[in-house]
Amino acid sequence: MKVRQSRGVNAKEYQEIQGTHLLVNITGVDAAGKTLLIPPFMEFTLEPGEHVTSSDLLEKVQQTIDNHRPYEYQAVQFKPGSKVVVDYPGGTEAFAITDEGFEVPDLTKVTKNPGFKLLNDVVLKPVASKADSKIEVAAQTPVAAEHSITFIKKGNKRLIPLAQKHIEDLEKDLHVGQVISSEELQTRAEEVFKKTPEYQEGYQLIRRLNTHVIENISTYREVFNVYDGDPFNYVVSSKRLPAEEQTESIAEQYYISKNGDDLFSPAFTSYAK
């Protein structure tokens, strides 16, 4: 049973966009400038001649945030001086982010896939908590589930996700109250990894970087991050937002390496800008 919901071009799986496109790789901050979150980047198709305003860009930022932490934060505004930048052979152009907007130039004659970049801080505000709306769901209630797995390798001082995110529907529904172990999830990830080209090239699966769960396509729950370091069990929660069907999306990232290194520096824990 399918439980995934697309909130952007890479919600199901990431594929590099061909042609003119915008890469959104932002840092979410509060009004005082304190970092709230750094969501994985997303890419969006642009058309030469398209008019792009600050509202258009905030909408794309919101999709990027919701793809990572749905319904937790609202994108409010860009920090003063924010720009969209594009590099191409022979030059660089920067476009101020304003209410009036700018027109996307046609650069396809000088580069095959013109990549515009939005790499700014964006002011966010928390969305009102939905905790009070949750209800108690009976034990053993079926929960349709999927396991989303992204493999990441080390690049030049940053982590690079492979071109495809693997989404596997679990063979059997989970149920409320069921215990899921980290070993069970890693075994599934190893099975999926053995089907990738990187495995054939000699890469090894080294370690889990993070695990989070989205309940009923609405409630985000972090289960594990690389600094925890220990095996874990998590329980399919009984306190959930009302839904016609109970769903559970388990998303994980795993670090792979060709030389088998098991070093993991904090300098590599986010998508570098």
Short mmCIF file of C-alpha atoms in Angstrom, two decimals:
data_model
loop_
_atom_site.label_atom_id
_atom_site.label_comp_id
_atom_site.label_asym_id
_atom_site.label_seq_id
_atom_site.Cartn_x
_atom_site.Cartn_y
_atom_site.Cartn_z
CA MET A 1 0.00 0.00 0.00
CA LYS A 2 1.47 3.34 -1.06
CA VAL A 3 1.82 5.95 1.66
CA ARG A 4 4.17 8.47 0.12
CA GLN A 5 3.10 11.98 -0.75
CA SER A 6 5.04 14.23 -3.08
CA ARG A 7 5.85 17.69 -1.76
CA GLY A 8 8.45 18.54 -4.38
CA VAL A 9 10.40 17.19 -7.28
CA ASN A 10 12.45 14.80 -5.12
CA ALA A 11 9.90 13.64 -2.56
CA LYS A 12 9.73 10.19 -4.17
CA GLU A 13 13.28 9.94 -5.48
CA TYR A 14 16.02 12.39 -6.35
CA GLN A 15 17.04 12.64 -9.99
CA GLU A 16 19.22 15.48 -11.27
CA ILE A 17 17.06 17.89 -13.26
CA GLN A 18 18.04 18.44 -16.86
CA GLY A 19 17.91 21.96 -18.33
CA THR A 20 17.41 25.22 -16.47
CA HIS A 21 16.77 24.61 -12.78
CA LEU A 22 16.96 26.08 -9.29
CA LEU A 23 18.79 24.44 -6.39
CA VAL A 24 17.36 25.39 -3.00
CA ASN A 25 19.90 24.78 -0.23
CA ILE A 26 18.91 27.04 2.65
CA THR A 27 19.49 27.42 6.35
CA GLY A 28 16.36 28.07 8.39
CA VAL A 29 16.87 30.61 11.19
CA ASP A 30 14.68 32.36 13.74
CA ALA A 31 14.23 36.14 13.91
CA ALA A 32 17.41 36.43 16.00
CA GLY A 33 19.45 34.48 13.45
CA LYS A 34 19.70 31.23 15.43
CA THR A 35 19.78 28.13 13.22
CA LEU A 36 16.60 26.06 13.43
CA LEU A 37 17.25 23.48 10.72
CA ILE A 38 19.24 22.77 7.55
CA PRO A 39 17.03 20.69 5.25
CA PRO A 40 18.52 18.59 2.44
CA PHE A 41 18.56 20.47 -0.82
CA MET A 42 15.86 20.24 -3.46
CA GLU A 43 15.87 21.20 -7.14
CA PHE A 44 13.06 22.77 -9.14
CA THR A 45 12.61 23.23 -12.88
CA LEU A 46 12.79 26.79 -14.22
CA GLU A 47 11.86 28.07 -17.67
CA PRO A 48 13.87 30.74 -19.54
CA GLY A 49 11.77 33.89 -19.51
CA GLU A 50 9.93 32.86 -16.34
CA HIS A 51 9.31 35.68 -13.85
CA VAL A 52 10.40 34.73 -10.32
CA THR A 53 9.38 36.78 -7.27
CA SER A 54 10.23 36.47 -3.58
CA SER A 55 6.82 34.83 -3.06
CA ASP A 56 7.62 32.20 -5.70
CA LEU A 57 10.93 31.46 -4.00
CA LEU A 58 9.38 31.29 -0.53
CA GLU A 59 6.95 28.70 -1.87
CA LYS A 60 9.86 26.56 -3.08
CA VAL A 61 11.62 27.01 0.25
CA GLN A 62 8.45 25.87 2.03
CA GLN A 63 8.33 22.73 -0.12
CA THR A 64 11.98 22.05 0.75
CA ILE A 65 11.27 22.41 4.47
CA ASP A 66 8.09 20.32 4.36
CA ASN A 67 9.90 17.56 2.49
CA HIS A 68 12.25 17.30 5.48
CA ARG A 69 10.16 18.38 8.50
CA PRO A 70 6.52 18.59 7.38
CA TYR A 71 4.20 21.09 9.07
CA GLU A 72 6.74 22.19 11.68
CA TYR A 73 7.94 25.53 10.27
CA GLN A 74 6.63 28.28 8.03
CA ALA A 75 9.01 30.21 5.76
CA VAL A 76 8.45 33.89 6.59
CA GLN A 77 11.03 35.96 4.74
CA PHE A 78 14.52 36.03 3.27
CA LYS A 79 17.33 37.78 5.11
CA PRO A 80 18.16 41.23 3.66
CA GLY A 81 20.49 41.09 0.67
CA SER A 82 19.52 37.55 -0.32
CA LYS A 83 20.18 36.66 -3.95
CA VAL A 84 19.82 33.88 -6.48
CA VAL A 85 23.14 33.17 -8.20
CA VAL A 86 24.00 31.34 -11.40
CA ASP A 87 27.49 30.38 -12.58
CA TYR A 88 28.18 29.59 -16.22
CA PRO A 89 31.24 29.43 -18.48
CA GLY A 90 32.56 32.96 -18.69
CA GLY A 91 30.56 34.57 -15.95
CA THR A 92 28.37 34.75 -12.87
CA GLU A 93 25.07 36.57 -12.40
CA ALA A 94 23.27 37.43 -9.19
CA PHE A 95 19.59 38.35 -8.94
CA ALA A 96 18.19 40.18 -5.93
CA ILE A 97 15.22 38.48 -4.28
CA THR A 98 12.45 41.10 -4.34
CA ASP A 99 8.68 41.42 -4.58
CA GLU A 100 9.14 42.68 -8.14
CA GLY A 101 11.19 39.63 -9.06
CA PHE A 102 13.50 38.90 -11.98
CA GLU A 103 13.29 37.19 -15.34
CA VAL A 104 15.16 33.91 -15.78
CA PRO A 105 17.69 34.41 -18.60
CA ASP A 106 18.18 31.78 -21.29
CA LEU A 107 21.66 30.37 -20.67
CA THR A 108 21.14 27.08 -22.50
CA LYS A 109 23.32 28.30 -25.38
CA VAL A 110 26.35 28.60 -23.10
CA THR A 111 25.76 25.68 -20.72
CA LYS A 112 23.65 22.54 -21.02
CA ASN A 113 22.01 22.60 -17.59
CA PRO A 114 22.00 26.16 -16.19
CA GLY A 115 21.87 25.81 -12.42
CA PHE A 116 20.56 28.74 -10.38
CA LYS A 117 21.32 28.54 -6.66
CA LEU A 118 19.42 29.80 -3.64
CA LEU A 119 21.87 29.44 -0.75
CA ASN A 120 20.55 31.96 1.76
CA ASP A 121 19.35 32.10 5.33
CA VAL A 122 15.56 32.14 5.53
CA VAL A 123 13.61 33.32 8.58
CA LEU A 124 11.19 30.65 9.83
CA LYS A 125 8.53 30.54 12.51
CA PRO A 126 7.21 27.41 14.23
CA VAL A 127 3.80 26.17 13.22
CA ALA A 128 1.35 25.76 16.10
CA SER A 129 1.65 22.33 17.69
CA LYS A 130 -0.83 19.65 16.68
CA ALA A 131 -0.16 17.58 19.78
CA ASP A 132 -3.54 18.44 21.31
CA SER A 133 -5.32 17.06 18.23
CA LYS A 134 -3.87 13.57 18.60
CA ILE A 135 -6.04 10.64 19.54
CA GLU A 136 -5.30 7.25 21.06
CA VAL A 137 -5.31 4.51 18.40
CA ALA A 138 -6.04 0.96 19.53
CA ALA A 139 -3.16 -1.50 19.83
CA GLN A 140 -2.72 -3.86 16.87
CA THR A 141 -4.36 -1.37 14.46
CA PRO A 142 -2.75 -1.95 11.01
CA VAL A 143 -0.32 0.73 9.85
CA ALA A 144 0.67 0.87 6.16
CA ALA A 145 4.42 1.47 6.02
CA GLU A 146 7.28 2.31 3.69
CA HIS A 147 11.06 2.47 4.18
CA SER A 148 12.88 5.28 2.36
CA ILE A 149 16.66 4.78 2.08
CA THR A 150 19.22 7.29 0.82
CA PHE A 151 22.89 6.36 0.41
CA ILE A 152 25.44 9.13 0.82
CA LYS A 153 29.13 9.25 -0.03
CA LYS A 154 31.87 11.70 0.83
CA GLY A 155 32.70 14.39 -1.71
CA ASN A 156 34.93 17.43 -1.45
CA LYS A 157 34.34 18.36 2.21
CA ARG A 158 30.67 17.49 2.07
CA LEU A 159 28.29 14.57 1.78
CA ILE A 160 26.78 13.81 -1.60
CA PRO A 161 23.54 11.82 -1.91
CA LEU A 162 23.40 9.25 -4.67
CA ALA A 163 21.16 10.15 -7.58
CA GLN A 164 18.31 7.92 -6.43
CA LYS A 165 16.37 7.62 -3.20
CA HIS A 166 15.14 4.06 -2.70
CA ILE A 167 11.60 3.70 -1.38
CA GLU A 168 10.51 0.22 -0.39
CA ASP A 169 6.98 -0.64 0.70
CA LEU A 170 7.21 -3.02 3.64
CA GLU A 171 5.95 -6.49 2.72
CA LYS A 172 3.58 -6.56 5.68
CA ASP A 173 1.75 -3.76 7.42
CA LEU A 174 3.06 -2.71 10.80
CA HIS A 175 0.69 -2.34 13.71
CA VAL A 176 0.29 0.13 16.53
CA GLY A 177 2.57 -0.85 19.40
CA GLN A 178 4.97 -2.85 17.21
CA VAL A 179 8.67 -2.57 18.04
CA ILE A 180 11.09 -1.96 15.14
CA SER A 181 14.80 -2.55 15.74
CA SER A 182 17.74 -0.72 14.18
CA GLU A 183 19.16 -4.09 13.12
CA GLU A 184 15.99 -4.91 11.19
CA LEU A 185 16.14 -1.61 9.31
CA GLN A 186 19.85 -1.94 8.55
CA THR A 187 19.39 -5.46 7.19
CA ARG A 188 16.83 -4.11 4.75
CA ALA A 189 19.15 -1.23 3.80
CA GLU A 190 22.00 -3.66 3.13
CA GLU A 191 19.76 -5.73 0.86
CA VAL A 192 18.81 -2.62 -1.12
CA PHE A 193 22.42 -1.38 -1.25
CA LYS A 194 23.60 -4.62 -2.88
CA LYS A 195 21.40 -3.77 -5.88
CA THR A 196 23.08 -0.40 -6.51
CA PRO A 197 25.86 0.35 -9.05
CA GLU A 198 28.00 1.66 -6.19
CA TYR A 199 28.02 -1.77 -4.55
CA GLN A 200 29.28 -3.27 -7.81
CA GLU A 201 31.99 -0.56 -7.91
CA GLY A 202 33.32 -1.66 -4.52
CA TYR A 203 31.58 0.72 -2.14
CA GLN A 204 30.72 -0.56 1.33
CA LEU A 205 27.87 0.44 3.61
CA ILE A 206 29.65 1.90 6.64
CA ARG A 207 27.10 3.35 9.01
CA ARG A 208 23.65 4.79 9.52
CA LEU A 209 23.58 8.59 9.64
CA ASN A 210 20.01 9.24 10.70
CA THR A 211 16.52 7.77 10.99
CA HIS A 212 13.24 9.61 11.24
CA VAL A 213 9.59 8.67 11.02
CA ILE A 214 6.62 10.56 9.61
CA GLU A 215 3.30 9.37 11.02
CA ASN A 216 0.11 9.82 8.97
CA ILE A 217 1.99 12.11 6.54
CA SER A 218 1.98 14.82 9.20
CA THR A 219 3.94 14.12 12.41
CA TYR A 220 7.75 14.13 12.26
CA ARG A 221 9.71 12.11 14.81
CA GLU A 222 13.50 11.79 14.95
CA VAL A 223 14.51 8.30 16.03
CA PHE A 224 18.29 8.35 15.56
CA ASN A 225 21.16 10.57 14.46
CA VAL A 226 24.80 9.69 13.96
CA TYR A 227 25.87 11.24 17.27
CA ASP A 228 23.62 8.87 19.23
CA GLY A 229 25.79 5.97 18.16
CA ASP A 230 23.84 3.17 19.84
CA PRO A 231 21.43 0.54 18.46
CA PHE A 232 17.82 1.51 18.99
CA ASN A 233 14.28 0.24 19.03
CA TYR A 234 11.32 2.42 18.23
CA VAL A 235 7.66 1.75 18.87
CA VAL A 236 4.91 2.49 16.35
CA SER A 237 3.11 5.17 18.33
CA SER A 238 -0.49 4.82 19.48
CA LYS A 239 -0.98 8.58 19.93
CA ARG A 240 -1.55 9.86 16.40
CA LEU A 241 -3.32 12.57 14.45
CA PRO A 242 -6.72 11.46 13.11
CA ALA A 243 -6.52 9.85 9.66
CA GLU A 244 -8.65 7.61 7.46
CA GLU A 245 -5.68 5.25 7.21
CA GLN A 246 -2.76 4.89 9.62
CA THR A 247 0.59 5.28 7.83
CA GLU A 248 4.25 5.23 8.79
CA SER A 249 7.09 6.49 6.58
CA ILE A 250 10.54 5.48 7.86
CA ALA A 251 13.33 7.53 6.24
CA GLU A 252 17.04 6.79 6.69
CA GLN A 253 20.39 7.93 5.36
CA TYR A 254 23.45 5.65 5.26
CA TYR A 255 27.08 6.55 4.67
CA ILE A 256 28.95 4.48 2.07
CA SER A 257 32.66 4.48 1.26
CA LYS A 258 34.87 2.88 -1.35
CA ASN A 259 37.95 2.71 0.88
CA GLY A 260 36.05 1.43 3.90
CA ASP A 261 36.86 4.40 6.16
CA ASP A 262 34.82 4.66 9.32
CA LEU A 263 35.74 8.25 10.06
CA PHE A 264 32.86 10.66 10.34
CA SER A 265 33.72 14.29 10.97
CA PRO A 266 31.07 16.88 11.96
CA ALA A 267 32.37 18.89 9.00
CA PHE A 268 30.63 16.41 6.74
CA THR A 269 27.26 16.24 8.49
CA SER A 270 25.38 18.76 6.34
CA TYR A 271 25.10 19.68 2.69
CA ALA A 272 27.85 22.23 2.23
CA LYS A 273 27.11 25.53 0.59
#
